[in-house]
mmCIF file of C-alpha atoms in Angstrom:
data_model
loop_
_atom_site.group_PDB
_atom_site.id
_atom_site.type_symbol
_atom_site.label_atom_id
_atom_site.label_comp_id
_atom_site.label_asym_id
_atom_site.label_seq_id
_atom_site.Cartn_x
_atom_site.Cartn_y
_atom_site.Cartn_z
ATOM 1 C CA GLU A 1 -3.641 177.990 38.756
ATOM 2 C CA PRO A 2 -5.858 175.402 37.246
ATOM 3 C CA GLU A 3 -8.908 176.893 35.272
ATOM 4 C CA VAL A 4 -12.128 175.824 34.092
ATOM 5 C CA THR A 5 -12.314 176.613 30.208
ATOM 6 C CA GLN A 6 -15.290 177.285 28.354
ATOM 7 C CA THR A 7 -15.675 177.831 24.661
ATOM 8 C CA PRO A 8 -17.090 179.680 22.785
ATOM 9 C CA SER A 9 -17.019 182.951 24.892
ATOM 10 C CA HIS A 10 -19.972 184.404 23.065
ATOM 11 C CA GLN A 11 -22.354 182.541 20.912
ATOM 12 C CA VAL A 12 -25.274 184.007 18.736
ATOM 13 C CA THR A 13 -27.967 181.645 17.501
ATOM 14 C CA GLN A 14 -31.100 181.799 15.746
ATOM 15 C CA MET A 15 -34.255 180.662 17.582
ATOM 16 C CA GLY A 16 -34.969 177.062 17.122
ATOM 17 C CA GLN A 17 -31.346 176.210 16.603
ATOM 18 C CA GLU A 18 -29.401 173.770 18.551
ATOM 19 C CA VAL A 19 -26.282 174.858 20.428
ATOM 20 C CA ILE A 20 -23.710 172.959 22.316
ATOM 21 C CA LEU A 21 -21.727 174.802 25.010
ATOM 22 C CA ARG A 22 -18.343 173.246 25.977
ATOM 23 C CA CYS A 23 -16.277 173.077 29.095
ATOM 24 C CA VAL A 24 -13.073 171.483 30.138
ATOM 25 C CA PRO A 25 -13.105 171.193 33.899
ATOM 26 C CA ILE A 26 -9.998 171.091 35.988
ATOM 27 C CA SER A 27 -8.528 167.667 35.481
ATOM 28 C CA ASN A 28 -8.928 165.972 39.018
ATOM 29 C CA HIS A 29 -12.266 167.399 39.795
ATOM 30 C CA LEU A 30 -15.176 164.882 40.071
ATOM 31 C CA TYR A 31 -18.243 167.256 40.426
ATOM 32 C CA PHE A 32 -19.365 169.280 37.424
ATOM 33 C CA TYR A 33 -21.918 171.824 37.234
ATOM 34 C CA TRP A 34 -23.733 174.408 34.797
ATOM 35 C CA TYR A 35 -25.213 177.437 36.037
ATOM 36 C CA ARG A 36 -26.774 180.433 34.102
ATOM 37 C CA GLN A 37 -27.333 184.012 34.516
ATOM 38 C CA ILE A 38 -29.663 186.089 32.716
ATOM 39 C CA LEU A 39 -28.452 189.699 32.482
ATOM 40 C CA GLY A 40 -29.057 191.749 35.396
ATOM 41 C CA GLN A 41 -30.334 188.701 37.493
ATOM 42 C CA LYS A 42 -28.973 186.136 39.954
ATOM 43 C CA VAL A 43 -26.751 183.325 39.075
ATOM 44 C CA GLU A 44 -29.275 180.128 38.741
ATOM 45 C CA PHE A 45 -28.329 176.465 39.133
ATOM 46 C CA LEU A 46 -29.138 174.296 36.191
ATOM 47 C CA VAL A 47 -27.641 170.780 36.680
ATOM 48 C CA SER A 48 -24.993 168.900 38.585
ATOM 49 C CA PHE A 49 -23.017 165.662 37.211
ATOM 50 C CA TYR A 50 -21.112 163.348 39.158
ATOM 51 C CA ASN A 51 -19.905 159.745 38.497
ATOM 52 C CA ASN A 52 -21.012 160.300 34.560
ATOM 53 C CA GLU A 53 -24.465 161.071 35.326
ATOM 54 C CA ILE A 54 -26.841 163.790 36.303
ATOM 55 C CA SER A 55 -27.151 164.006 40.095
ATOM 56 C CA GLU A 56 -29.291 166.947 40.524
ATOM 57 C CA LYS A 57 -31.197 169.400 38.164
ATOM 58 C CA SER A 58 -33.363 172.418 38.631
ATOM 59 C CA GLU A 59 -36.959 172.999 36.981
ATOM 60 C CA ILE A 60 -35.035 175.099 34.381
ATOM 61 C CA PHE A 61 -33.331 172.194 33.136
ATOM 62 C CA ASP A 62 -36.224 170.805 31.066
ATOM 63 C CA ASP A 63 -36.108 168.260 28.161
ATOM 64 C CA GLN A 64 -34.662 170.980 26.020
ATOM 65 C CA PHE A 65 -31.305 170.696 27.803
ATOM 66 C CA SER A 66 -28.950 167.831 28.138
ATOM 67 C CA VAL A 67 -25.381 167.333 29.481
ATOM 68 C CA GLU A 68 -22.729 165.127 28.523
ATOM 69 C CA ARG A 69 -19.027 164.063 29.303
ATOM 70 C CA PRO A 70 -18.328 162.465 26.069
ATOM 71 C CA ASP A 71 -14.601 161.770 26.459
ATOM 72 C CA GLY A 72 -13.729 162.280 30.095
ATOM 73 C CA SER A 73 -12.528 165.641 29.779
ATOM 74 C CA ASN A 74 -15.051 167.755 28.114
ATOM 75 C CA PHE A 75 -18.249 168.539 29.806
ATOM 76 C CA THR A 76 -21.155 169.839 27.366
ATOM 77 C CA LEU A 77 -24.287 171.514 27.623
ATOM 78 C CA LYS A 78 -26.814 171.055 24.833
ATOM 79 C CA ILE A 79 -29.980 173.216 24.084
ATOM 80 C CA ARG A 80 -31.976 171.558 21.580
ATOM 81 C CA SER A 81 -34.133 174.283 20.230
ATOM 82 C CA THR A 82 -33.218 177.656 21.746
ATOM 83 C CA LYS A 83 -35.793 180.317 22.701
ATOM 84 C CA LEU A 84 -35.218 183.885 23.264
ATOM 85 C CA GLU A 85 -35.438 183.386 26.969
ATOM 86 C CA ASP A 86 -32.418 181.117 26.769
ATOM 87 C CA SER A 87 -30.301 184.071 26.218
ATOM 88 C CA ALA A 88 -28.051 184.401 29.236
ATOM 89 C CA MET A 89 -24.352 183.775 30.251
ATOM 90 C CA TYR A 90 -23.826 180.009 30.893
ATOM 91 C CA PHE A 91 -21.221 178.847 33.495
ATOM 92 C CA CYS A 92 -19.543 175.743 33.980
ATOM 93 C CA ALA A 93 -18.068 175.062 37.242
ATOM 94 C CA SER A 94 -16.031 172.115 38.686
ATOM 95 C CA GLY A 95 -15.139 170.937 42.227
ATOM 96 C CA MET A 96 -12.772 168.369 43.896
ATOM 97 C CA THR A 97 -14.913 167.555 46.797
ATOM 98 C CA ARG A 98 -17.614 168.924 48.656
ATOM 99 C CA PRO A 99 -18.218 171.281 50.530
ATOM 100 C CA TYR A 100 -15.393 173.349 49.079
ATOM 101 C CA GLY A 101 -16.282 176.307 46.855
ATOM 102 C CA TYR A 102 -16.054 175.434 43.249
ATOM 103 C CA THR A 103 -14.116 176.833 40.455
ATOM 104 C CA PHE A 104 -16.264 178.627 37.790
ATOM 105 C CA GLY A 105 -15.292 178.961 34.087
ATOM 106 C CA SER A 106 -15.562 182.323 32.481
ATOM 107 C CA GLY A 107 -18.635 181.660 30.743
ATOM 108 C CA THR A 108 -20.470 181.550 27.575
ATOM 109 C CA ARG A 109 -22.522 184.333 26.561
ATOM 110 C CA LEU A 110 -25.455 183.003 24.409
ATOM 111 C CA THR A 111 -27.684 185.435 22.354
ATOM 112 C CA VAL A 112 -30.796 183.824 20.921
ATOM 113 C CA VAL A 113 -32.103 186.127 18.001
ATOM 114 C CA GLU B 1 -39.404 183.697 47.228
ATOM 115 C CA ASP B 2 -35.860 184.581 47.638
ATOM 116 C CA LYS B 3 -34.038 182.273 50.059
ATOM 117 C CA VAL B 4 -30.867 184.522 50.051
ATOM 118 C CA VAL B 5 -31.072 188.273 50.412
ATOM 119 C CA GLN B 6 -28.209 190.475 49.988
ATOM 120 C CA SER B 7 -28.003 194.206 50.806
ATOM 121 C CA PRO B 8 -27.396 196.644 49.905
ATOM 122 C CA LEU B 9 -27.897 195.942 46.302
ATOM 123 C CA SER B 10 -25.264 198.569 45.379
ATOM 124 C CA LEU B 11 -22.882 200.731 47.331
ATOM 125 C CA VAL B 12 -20.453 203.357 46.108
ATOM 126 C CA VAL B 13 -17.484 204.264 48.520
ATOM 127 C CA HIS B 14 -14.175 206.150 48.120
ATOM 128 C CA GLU B 15 -10.763 204.264 48.487
ATOM 129 C CA GLY B 16 -9.782 203.506 51.892
ATOM 130 C CA ASP B 17 -13.305 203.236 53.325
ATOM 131 C CA THR B 18 -14.395 200.135 55.183
ATOM 132 C CA VAL B 19 -17.541 198.269 53.646
ATOM 133 C CA THR B 20 -19.718 195.788 55.218
ATOM 134 C CA LEU B 21 -21.993 193.575 52.861
ATOM 135 C CA ASN B 22 -24.829 191.629 54.222
ATOM 136 C CA CYS B 23 -26.284 188.249 53.417
ATOM 137 C CA SER B 24 -29.365 186.860 55.064
ATOM 138 C CA TYR B 25 -31.119 183.716 54.322
ATOM 139 C CA GLU B 26 -34.238 181.706 55.195
ATOM 140 C CA VAL B 27 -32.783 178.356 55.111
ATOM 141 C CA THR B 28 -31.717 176.729 58.345
ATOM 142 C CA ASN B 29 -30.401 173.443 57.232
ATOM 143 C CA PHE B 30 -27.740 173.944 54.792
ATOM 144 C CA ARG B 31 -24.103 172.773 54.444
ATOM 145 C CA SER B 32 -22.156 176.041 53.912
ATOM 146 C CA LEU B 33 -22.333 179.660 52.983
ATOM 147 C CA LEU B 34 -19.995 180.817 50.206
ATOM 148 C CA TRP B 35 -18.884 184.330 49.205
ATOM 149 C CA TYR B 36 -17.897 185.037 45.534
ATOM 150 C CA LYS B 37 -16.321 187.977 43.846
ATOM 151 C CA GLN B 38 -17.685 188.586 40.066
ATOM 152 C CA GLU B 39 -15.869 191.100 38.269
ATOM 153 C CA LYS B 40 -16.451 190.806 34.465
ATOM 154 C CA LYS B 41 -17.288 187.215 34.196
ATOM 155 C CA ALA B 42 -16.743 183.965 36.337
ATOM 156 C CA PRO B 43 -17.562 184.348 40.009
ATOM 157 C CA THR B 44 -14.058 183.666 42.025
ATOM 158 C CA PHE B 45 -14.374 181.931 45.232
ATOM 159 C CA LEU B 46 -13.481 184.107 48.353
ATOM 160 C CA PHE B 47 -14.835 182.307 51.574
ATOM 161 C CA MET B 48 -16.688 179.155 52.839
ATOM 162 C CA LEU B 49 -18.320 179.349 56.004
ATOM 163 C CA THR B 50 -19.778 176.428 57.948
ATOM 164 C CA SER B 51 -19.684 177.319 61.566
ATOM 165 C CA SER B 52 -21.157 180.031 63.334
ATOM 166 C CA GLY B 53 -18.835 182.743 64.981
ATOM 167 C CA ILE B 54 -15.570 181.869 63.206
ATOM 168 C CA GLU B 55 -14.121 184.615 61.340
ATOM 169 C CA LYS B 56 -12.538 183.832 58.001
ATOM 170 C CA LYS B 57 -9.872 186.315 56.969
ATOM 171 C CA SER B 58 -7.920 186.875 53.675
ATOM 172 C CA GLY B 59 -5.848 190.191 53.513
ATOM 173 C CA ARG B 60 -8.450 193.001 53.700
ATOM 174 C CA LEU B 61 -11.385 190.906 53.331
ATOM 175 C CA SER B 62 -13.192 188.960 56.329
ATOM 176 C CA SER B 63 -16.407 187.025 56.624
ATOM 177 C CA ILE B 64 -18.483 185.644 59.544
ATOM 178 C CA LEU B 65 -21.511 183.657 59.810
ATOM 179 C CA ASP B 66 -24.231 183.926 62.455
ATOM 180 C CA LYS B 67 -26.439 180.729 62.180
ATOM 181 C CA LYS B 68 -28.493 181.832 65.012
ATOM 182 C CA GLU B 69 -29.776 185.327 63.319
ATOM 183 C CA LEU B 70 -29.341 183.633 59.889
ATOM 184 C CA PHE B 71 -26.884 186.131 58.352
ATOM 185 C CA SER B 72 -23.273 186.502 57.259
ATOM 186 C CA ILE B 73 -21.199 189.600 56.479
ATOM 187 C CA LEU B 74 -18.292 190.333 54.129
ATOM 188 C CA ASN B 75 -16.200 193.145 55.494
ATOM 189 C CA ILE B 76 -13.506 194.757 53.302
ATOM 190 C CA THR B 77 -11.192 197.120 54.875
ATOM 191 C CA ALA B 78 -9.168 199.869 53.300
ATOM 192 C CA THR B 79 -11.015 199.371 49.819
ATOM 193 C CA GLN B 80 -9.198 199.922 46.529
ATOM 194 C CA THR B 81 -10.461 200.437 43.166
ATOM 195 C CA GLY B 82 -9.600 196.856 42.384
ATOM 196 C CA ASP B 83 -12.206 195.884 44.983
ATOM 197 C CA SER B 84 -15.088 197.052 42.565
ATOM 198 C CA ALA B 85 -17.163 194.061 41.602
ATOM 199 C CA VAL B 86 -20.420 192.326 42.359
ATOM 200 C CA TYR B 87 -20.172 190.235 45.541
ATOM 201 C CA LEU B 88 -22.280 187.211 45.617
ATOM 202 C CA CYS B 89 -23.407 185.199 48.613
ATOM 203 C CA ALA B 90 -24.488 181.632 48.099
ATOM 204 C CA LEU B 91 -25.859 178.563 50.053
ATOM 205 C CA ASP B 92 -24.878 175.142 49.391
ATOM 206 C CA TYR B 93 -28.327 173.973 50.220
ATOM 207 C CA GLY B 94 -30.107 170.609 49.820
ATOM 208 C CA GLY B 95 -29.266 168.271 46.940
ATOM 209 C CA SER B 96 -26.619 165.646 47.139
ATOM 210 C CA GLN B 97 -23.999 167.249 45.024
ATOM 211 C CA GLY B 98 -23.568 170.926 46.209
ATOM 212 C CA ASN B 99 -25.877 172.958 43.925
ATOM 213 C CA LEU B 100 -25.697 176.509 45.128
ATOM 214 C CA ILE B 101 -28.515 178.971 45.392
ATOM 215 C CA PHE B 102 -27.207 182.624 45.019
ATOM 216 C CA GLY B 103 -28.311 186.003 46.138
ATOM 217 C CA LYS B 104 -28.722 188.792 43.589
ATOM 218 C CA GLY B 105 -25.296 190.243 44.733
ATOM 219 C CA THR B 106 -24.126 193.516 45.962
ATOM 220 C CA LYS B 107 -22.406 195.716 43.400
ATOM 221 C CA LEU B 108 -19.321 197.593 45.040
ATOM 222 C CA SER B 109 -18.100 200.492 43.254
ATOM 223 C CA VAL B 110 -14.832 202.195 44.679
ATOM 224 C CA LYS B 111 -14.139 205.509 43.443
ATOM 225 C CA PRO B 112 -10.453 206.654 43.543
#
């Protein structure tokens, strides 16, 4: 069964450092998303990406965040200057069409120290 | 305020029991309601509900949506230890590209 692959599975970074979280969506999917889940809290939408541009973003997705699809297969989330409160599990997801449920990746646990 | 409220927040049952998980919401104009199972990491898709009163079924799991009363339920019959997980309800609400609003989840523990 096709999978959404995320790397790394766990990243520890110092506050103020830049991090790039990587995702390889399912190959024929057209819609791409990033969500995050702070430990013990609910899954929260960050950003959606379609047709090579951001289509929606939440208030969490401020200027510190950016997304790219650099080569047609990878989908990355960059956090420019990490804060302690960015510590969370970050999930990438992709979908073929709406309104079908997406496929989530297994997540990257980001720990900012 | 929370637009999607799940109850109970946690539940402990024994193998063989039947459980009903609840999801109520405040939004009236949404495209679909989805249920996910989250074991250790990624939520995995269970059901998508768009129409009121039509039960979706997959093995021992079933779900139904009531758009008039603004809730959905997820039933699991003859529970097994492998059903232990957090069950998430989410709304495909607003936006143009399907961003989801999640509830906090119900943590189900099935004891042998």
